[in-house]
């Protein structure tokens, strides 16, 4: 799809008021591309809220109000509508958002559009603020959502806690709002983005918006995921870089404040990874031994698989 | 569709800020129900903007910012995407709205969701402010859009200026923003609603929100439409009351200010009709001779026809 319609060059839109800023975001979730079969109406509605909250989290802004607009296929049962309403309520309650309005329409498939608004005293961190010398941090490990999708969509056999965790990241994703708010409050973030398009693409978007290059020195994964992929011969790097539907934050911070940033992430429930640093130039590279290998600029195309 | 998802009980949502109010609206336009075949991408995109602006017009608030979220069916041509972008630009320019963001997704049919935000110093008029003794005014004649839909969808044969006007109200609707802003500025409106669900349903919604009854003493139609329907044996009252996709404003104002209100509507390009008055009680009635006949509580269900 042509990008001429993407006027938005950041996770949210930030508009100056007389005092402070109005922060807006609209996000659409479409059944055929965004909703795995195992995900019921309630979880789909909840996910639509989480997707939007995640963009606010990346900007360290508390979303205050949500409007939902629904396209509903016929015939739709009363139960399905109640499940949707329950999912919206649940998602909004988890993140302190007030559901203030809604609109329902008929459509050929389920479409959920969520629009959120929040207020910020200061301009929130943009994607474009990263400078050479700064560190790149993520708020948690990557790779679970793509594994979860393989389990749910391709019937990949995984057992035990790994299965539970991977599936949960797909069906009940969590936005890193507490972490994002705490980081912004302390002014620790110079540039930030959420990772719903996958780690590689998020890093590229940060680098491009900031006019810098990013060098990844460490991949953010757990031992659990590493030993599983080794046993099964699955490509760990592929899962970590090119998965999608991830909801961790990716941000840059000044070198001298990176320990503080890691500590803030930990204190608010995250599992931070210092994954690299910012250098002059362009593009995203992986440091492998003494060599820099270019990371492919590609992401995850929803349920259609990697693009 | 169950109304439990319609948290919104007014045309827009109005949220108190430290100073003034934030006014929000999200509106979804779906190809299969809202877009007649003759309407191309550009006009569909423009209409989605007009629909949202119309709700702001009813509340006398200037919409300042728009976000669009698109669901696009595959394959979609570059031309179609450019036409959509052009329609958004055109609609926003006509009404002084800044298009600040967008989001594109794949979907089985074209879905356009528009979210708009504006600011208001004072709380805008609600649907619930109508009081017995007040007058009911509309900003223009009704009946053209349903006639236009009959021409476009059922091949009804109509010629000359009537055809042109009826078709134009469907393909290029106009929101009564200038009128709505001027009325609100002068404090002439006690309750207000737009008429996208048709005149009868809009009157019912005003009456119900305000806990009053509305008596219609005069139907808002032009001589042109009257003589055409008489000649062709078409039901004029049906077209006027139960059409849909109308974009005139329906409002109440104090009796002593009704002449001023009519003048303000005229001065801003409208053709006002004083259609009735507010009394105690409930429901919407038509005054026919000495008798009051209940108006059916039904509206227009998009392209599916009357409901």
PDB file of N, CA and C in Angstrom, chain A residues 188-242:
ATOM      1  N   UNK A 188      14.357   9.912  30.362  1.00  0.00           N
ATOM      2  CA  UNK A 188      15.413   8.968  29.994  1.00  0.00           C
ATOM      3  C   UNK A 188      15.425   8.606  28.514  1.00  0.00           C
ATOM      4  N   UNK A 189      14.380   9.026  27.813  1.00  0.00           N
ATOM      5  CA  UNK A 189      14.193   8.564  26.439  1.00  0.00           C
ATOM      6  C   UNK A 189      14.489   9.689  25.445  1.00  0.00           C
ATOM      7  N   UNK A 190      15.359   9.429  24.482  1.00  0.00           N
ATOM      8  CA  UNK A 190      15.603  10.425  23.437  1.00  0.00           C
ATOM      9  C   UNK A 190      14.802  10.126  22.174  1.00  0.00           C
ATOM     10  N   UNK A 191      14.519   8.843  21.939  1.00  0.00           N
ATOM     11  CA  UNK A 191      13.672   8.444  20.814  1.00  0.00           C
ATOM     12  C   UNK A 191      13.031   7.120  21.186  1.00  0.00           C
ATOM     13  N   UNK A 192      11.816   6.891  20.682  1.00  0.00           N
ATOM     14  CA  UNK A 192      11.104   5.699  21.129  1.00  0.00           C
ATOM     15  C   UNK A 192      10.069   5.271  20.104  1.00  0.00           C
ATOM     16  N   UNK A 193       9.795   3.982  20.095  1.00  0.00           N
ATOM     17  CA  UNK A 193       8.823   3.413  19.153  1.00  0.00           C
ATOM     18  C   UNK A 193       8.300   2.120  19.773  1.00  0.00           C
ATOM     19  N   UNK A 194       7.098   1.718  19.421  1.00  0.00           N
ATOM     20  CA  UNK A 194       6.690   0.390  19.880  1.00  0.00           C
ATOM     21  C   UNK A 194       7.110  -0.609  18.813  1.00  0.00           C
ATOM     22  N   UNK A 195       6.917  -1.883  19.062  1.00  0.00           N
ATOM     23  CA  UNK A 195       7.525  -2.873  18.173  1.00  0.00           C
ATOM     24  C   UNK A 195       6.494  -3.748  17.473  1.00  0.00           C
ATOM     25  N   UNK A 196       5.321  -3.199  17.208  1.00  0.00           N
ATOM     26  CA  UNK A 196       4.273  -4.041  16.618  1.00  0.00           C
ATOM     27  C   UNK A 196       4.606  -4.491  15.201  1.00  0.00           C
ATOM     28  N   UNK A 197       5.541  -3.834  14.542  1.00  0.00           N
ATOM     29  CA  UNK A 197       5.965  -4.292  13.210  1.00  0.00           C
ATOM     30  C   UNK A 197       7.184  -5.210  13.282  1.00  0.00           C
ATOM     31  N   UNK A 198       7.612  -5.549  14.484  1.00  0.00           N
ATOM     32  CA  UNK A 198       8.791  -6.397  14.634  1.00  0.00           C
ATOM     33  C   UNK A 198      10.014  -5.567  14.983  1.00  0.00           C
ATOM     34  N   UNK A 199      11.010  -6.228  15.560  1.00  0.00           N
ATOM     35  CA  UNK A 199      12.191  -5.517  16.046  1.00  0.00           C
ATOM     36  C   UNK A 199      12.996  -4.861  14.920  1.00  0.00           C
ATOM     37  N   UNK A 200      13.257  -5.603  13.845  1.00  0.00           N
ATOM     38  CA  UNK A 200      14.103  -5.057  12.769  1.00  0.00           C
ATOM     39  C   UNK A 200      13.480  -3.781  12.194  1.00  0.00           C
ATOM     40  N   UNK A 201      12.200  -3.859  11.865  1.00  0.00           N
ATOM     41  CA  UNK A 201      11.551  -2.713  11.246  1.00  0.00           C
ATOM     42  C   UNK A 201      11.465  -1.532  12.219  1.00  0.00           C
ATOM     43  N   UNK A 202      11.252  -1.804  13.478  1.00  0.00           N
ATOM     44  CA  UNK A 202      11.200  -0.731  14.475  1.00  0.00           C
ATOM     45  C   UNK A 202      12.550  -0.026  14.575  1.00  0.00           C
ATOM     46  N   UNK A 203      13.624  -0.813  14.557  1.00  0.00           N
ATOM     47  CA  UNK A 203      14.963  -0.216  14.602  1.00  0.00           C
ATOM     48  C   UNK A 203      15.219   0.619  13.349  1.00  0.00           C
ATOM     49  N   UNK A 204      14.813   0.086  12.201  1.00  0.00           N
ATOM     50  CA  UNK A 204      14.964   0.853  10.963  1.00  0.00           C
ATOM     51  C   UNK A 204      14.195   2.168  11.028  1.00  0.00           C
ATOM     52  N   UNK A 205      12.964   2.100  11.535  1.00  0.00           N
ATOM     53  CA  UNK A 205      12.151   3.316  11.595  1.00  0.00           C
ATOM     54  C   UNK A 205      12.762   4.359  12.527  1.00  0.00           C
ATOM     55  N   UNK A 206      13.298   3.897  13.658  1.00  0.00           N
ATOM     56  CA  UNK A 206      14.001   4.818  14.563  1.00  0.00           C
ATOM     57  C   UNK A 206      15.218   5.432  13.871  1.00  0.00           C
ATOM     58  N   UNK A 207      16.011   4.574  13.244  1.00  0.00           N
ATOM     59  CA  UNK A 207      17.250   5.034  12.596  1.00  0.00           C
ATOM     60  C   UNK A 207      16.934   6.025  11.480  1.00  0.00           C
ATOM     61  N   UNK A 208      15.931   5.692  10.665  1.00  0.00           N
ATOM     62  CA  UNK A 208      15.583   6.558   9.530  1.00  0.00           C
ATOM     63  C   UNK A 208      15.025   7.898   9.996  1.00  0.00           C
ATOM     64  N   UNK A 209      14.152   7.852  10.991  1.00  0.00           N
ATOM     65  CA  UNK A 209      13.565   9.108  11.478  1.00  0.00           C
ATOM     66  C   UNK A 209      14.636  10.002  12.096  1.00  0.00           C
ATOM     67  N   UNK A 210      15.642   9.382  12.707  1.00  0.00           N
ATOM     68  CA  UNK A 210      16.684  10.143  13.399  1.00  0.00           C
ATOM     69  C   UNK A 210      17.878  10.469  12.511  1.00  0.00           C
ATOM     70  N   UNK A 211      17.936   9.862  11.337  1.00  0.00           N
ATOM     71  CA  UNK A 211      19.084  10.083  10.457  1.00  0.00           C
ATOM     72  C   UNK A 211      20.373   9.508  11.022  1.00  0.00           C
ATOM     73  N   UNK A 212      20.288   8.320  11.612  1.00  0.00           N
ATOM     74  CA  UNK A 212      21.456   7.670  12.217  1.00  0.00           C
ATOM     75  C   UNK A 212      21.470   6.192  11.825  1.00  0.00           C
ATOM     76  N   UNK A 213      22.500   5.512  12.288  1.00  0.00           N
ATOM     77  CA  UNK A 213      22.583   4.067  12.097  1.00  0.00           C
ATOM     78  C   UNK A 213      22.517   3.390  13.465  1.00  0.00           C
ATOM     79  N   UNK A 214      21.997   2.191  13.510  1.00  0.00           N
ATOM     80  CA  UNK A 214      21.930   1.452  14.772  1.00  0.00           C
ATOM     81  C   UNK A 214      22.714   0.153  14.625  1.00  0.00           C
ATOM     82  N   UNK A 215      23.568  -0.109  15.613  1.00  0.00           N
ATOM     83  CA  UNK A 215      24.344  -1.348  15.624  1.00  0.00           C
ATOM     84  C   UNK A 215      23.842  -2.217  16.772  1.00  0.00           C
ATOM     85  N   UNK A 216      23.387  -3.414  16.430  1.00  0.00           N
ATOM     86  CA  UNK A 216      22.873  -4.339  17.443  1.00  0.00           C
ATOM     87  C   UNK A 216      24.005  -5.253  17.885  1.00  0.00           C
ATOM     88  N   UNK A 217      24.312  -5.202  19.178  1.00  0.00           N
ATOM     89  CA  UNK A 217      25.416  -6.020  19.693  1.00  0.00           C
ATOM     90  C   UNK A 217      24.923  -7.235  20.459  1.00  0.00           C
ATOM     91  N   UNK A 218      23.658  -7.210  20.837  1.00  0.00           N
ATOM     92  CA  UNK A 218      23.104  -8.338  21.601  1.00  0.00           C
ATOM     93  C   UNK A 218      21.644  -8.504  21.239  1.00  0.00           C
ATOM     94  N   UNK A 219      21.210  -9.727  20.972  1.00  0.00           N
ATOM     95  CA  UNK A 219      19.811  -9.963  20.646  1.00  0.00           C
ATOM     96  C   UNK A 219      18.997 -10.160  21.922  1.00  0.00           C
ATOM     97  N   UNK A 220      17.809  -9.582  21.982  1.00  0.00           N
ATOM     98  CA  UNK A 220      16.984  -9.720  23.187  1.00  0.00           C
ATOM     99  C   UNK A 220      16.143 -11.006  23.165  1.00  0.00           C
ATOM    100  N   UNK A 221      16.716 -12.066  23.754  1.00  0.00           N
ATOM    101  CA  UNK A 221      15.930 -13.314  23.847  1.00  0.00           C
ATOM    102  C   UNK A 221      16.206 -13.968  25.190  1.00  0.00           C
ATOM    103  N   UNK A 222      15.308 -14.859  25.584  1.00  0.00           N
ATOM    104  CA  UNK A 222      15.477 -15.574  26.842  1.00  0.00           C
ATOM    105  C   UNK A 222      16.253 -16.873  26.606  1.00  0.00           C
ATOM    106  N   UNK A 223      16.819 -17.413  27.679  1.00  0.00           N
ATOM    107  CA  UNK A 223      17.488 -18.719  27.590  1.00  0.00           C
ATOM    108  C   UNK A 223      16.493 -19.793  27.162  1.00  0.00           C
ATOM    109  N   UNK A 224      15.298 -19.667  27.680  1.00  0.00           N
ATOM    110  CA  UNK A 224      14.228 -20.617  27.367  1.00  0.00           C
ATOM    111  C   UNK A 224      14.009 -20.707  25.858  1.00  0.00           C
ATOM    112  N   UNK A 225      13.911 -19.551  25.224  1.00  0.00           N
ATOM    113  CA  UNK A 225      13.666 -19.528  23.779  1.00  0.00           C
ATOM    114  C   UNK A 225      14.893 -20.023  23.011  1.00  0.00           C
ATOM    115  N   UNK A 226      16.065 -19.638  23.512  1.00  0.00           N
ATOM    116  CA  UNK A 226      17.292 -20.054  22.841  1.00  0.00           C
ATOM    117  C   UNK A 226      17.440 -21.578  22.846  1.00  0.00           C
ATOM    118  N   UNK A 227      17.240 -22.194  24.018  1.00  0.00           N
ATOM    119  CA  UNK A 227      17.455 -23.637  24.084  1.00  0.00           C
ATOM    120  C   UNK A 227      16.371 -24.373  23.297  1.00  0.00           C
ATOM    121  N   UNK A 228      15.155 -23.840  23.281  1.00  0.00           N
ATOM    122  CA  UNK A 228      14.097 -24.466  22.485  1.00  0.00           C
ATOM    123  C   UNK A 228      14.420 -24.424  20.996  1.00  0.00           C
ATOM    124  N   UNK A 229      14.830 -23.261  20.516  1.00  0.00           N
ATOM    125  CA  UNK A 229      15.096 -23.146  19.072  1.00  0.00           C
ATOM    126  C   UNK A 229      16.315 -23.980  18.670  1.00  0.00           C
ATOM    127  N   UNK A 230      17.308 -24.082  19.575  1.00  0.00           N
ATOM    128  CA  UNK A 230      18.476 -24.930  19.278  1.00  0.00           C
ATOM    129  C   UNK A 230      18.057 -26.386  19.153  1.00  0.00           C
ATOM    130  N   UNK A 231      17.263 -26.841  20.124  1.00  0.00           N
ATOM    131  CA  UNK A 231      16.791 -28.233  20.106  1.00  0.00           C
ATOM    132  C   UNK A 231      16.013 -28.547  18.847  1.00  0.00           C
ATOM    133  N   UNK A 232      15.172 -27.575  18.439  1.00  0.00           N
ATOM    134  CA  UNK A 232      14.281 -27.845  17.314  1.00  0.00           C
ATOM    135  C   UNK A 232      14.801 -27.352  15.970  1.00  0.00           C
ATOM    136  N   UNK A 233      15.986 -26.776  15.983  1.00  0.00           N
ATOM    137  CA  UNK A 233      16.552 -26.286  14.734  1.00  0.00           C
ATOM    138  C   UNK A 233      15.772 -25.126  14.130  1.00  0.00           C
ATOM    139  N   UNK A 234      15.179 -24.311  14.976  1.00  0.00           N
ATOM    140  CA  UNK A 234      14.441 -23.139  14.482  1.00  0.00           C
ATOM    141  C   UNK A 234      15.354 -21.920  14.476  1.00  0.00           C
ATOM    142  N   UNK A 235      15.147 -20.997  13.551  1.00  0.00           N
ATOM    143  CA  UNK A 235      16.034 -19.835  13.434  1.00  0.00           C
ATOM    144  C   UNK A 235      15.709 -18.773  14.477  1.00  0.00           C
ATOM    145  N   UNK A 236      16.503 -18.739  15.541  1.00  0.00           N
ATOM    146  CA  UNK A 236      16.265 -17.811  16.643  1.00  0.00           C
ATOM    147  C   UNK A 236      16.292 -16.361  16.184  1.00  0.00           C
ATOM    148  N   UNK A 237      17.294 -16.019  15.364  1.00  0.00           N
ATOM    149  CA  UNK A 237      17.444 -14.643  14.928  1.00  0.00           C
ATOM    150  C   UNK A 237      16.226 -14.190  14.115  1.00  0.00           C
ATOM    151  N   UNK A 238      15.703 -15.091  13.310  1.00  0.00           N
ATOM    152  CA  UNK A 238      14.510 -14.803  12.522  1.00  0.00           C
ATOM    153  C   UNK A 238      13.331 -14.461  13.447  1.00  0.00           C
ATOM    154  N   UNK A 239      13.153 -15.268  14.468  1.00  0.00           N
ATOM    155  CA  UNK A 239      12.050 -15.031  15.401  1.00  0.00           C
ATOM    156  C   UNK A 239      12.200 -13.695  16.115  1.00  0.00           C
ATOM    157  N   UNK A 240      13.420 -13.377  16.494  1.00  0.00           N
ATOM    158  CA  UNK A 240      13.654 -12.172  17.296  1.00  0.00           C
ATOM    159  C   UNK A 240      13.560 -10.897  16.443  1.00  0.00           C
ATOM    160  N   UNK A 241      14.156 -10.922  15.268  1.00  0.00           N
ATOM    161  CA  UNK A 241      14.186  -9.712  14.436  1.00  0.00           C
ATOM    162  C   UNK A 241      12.908  -9.500  13.626  1.00  0.00           C
ATOM    163  N   UNK A 242      12.361 -10.595  13.104  1.00  0.00           N
ATOM    164  CA  UNK A 242      11.324 -10.433  12.084  1.00  0.00           C
ATOM    165  C   UNK A 242       9.962 -10.970  12.483  1.00  0.00           C
TER     166      UNK A 242
END
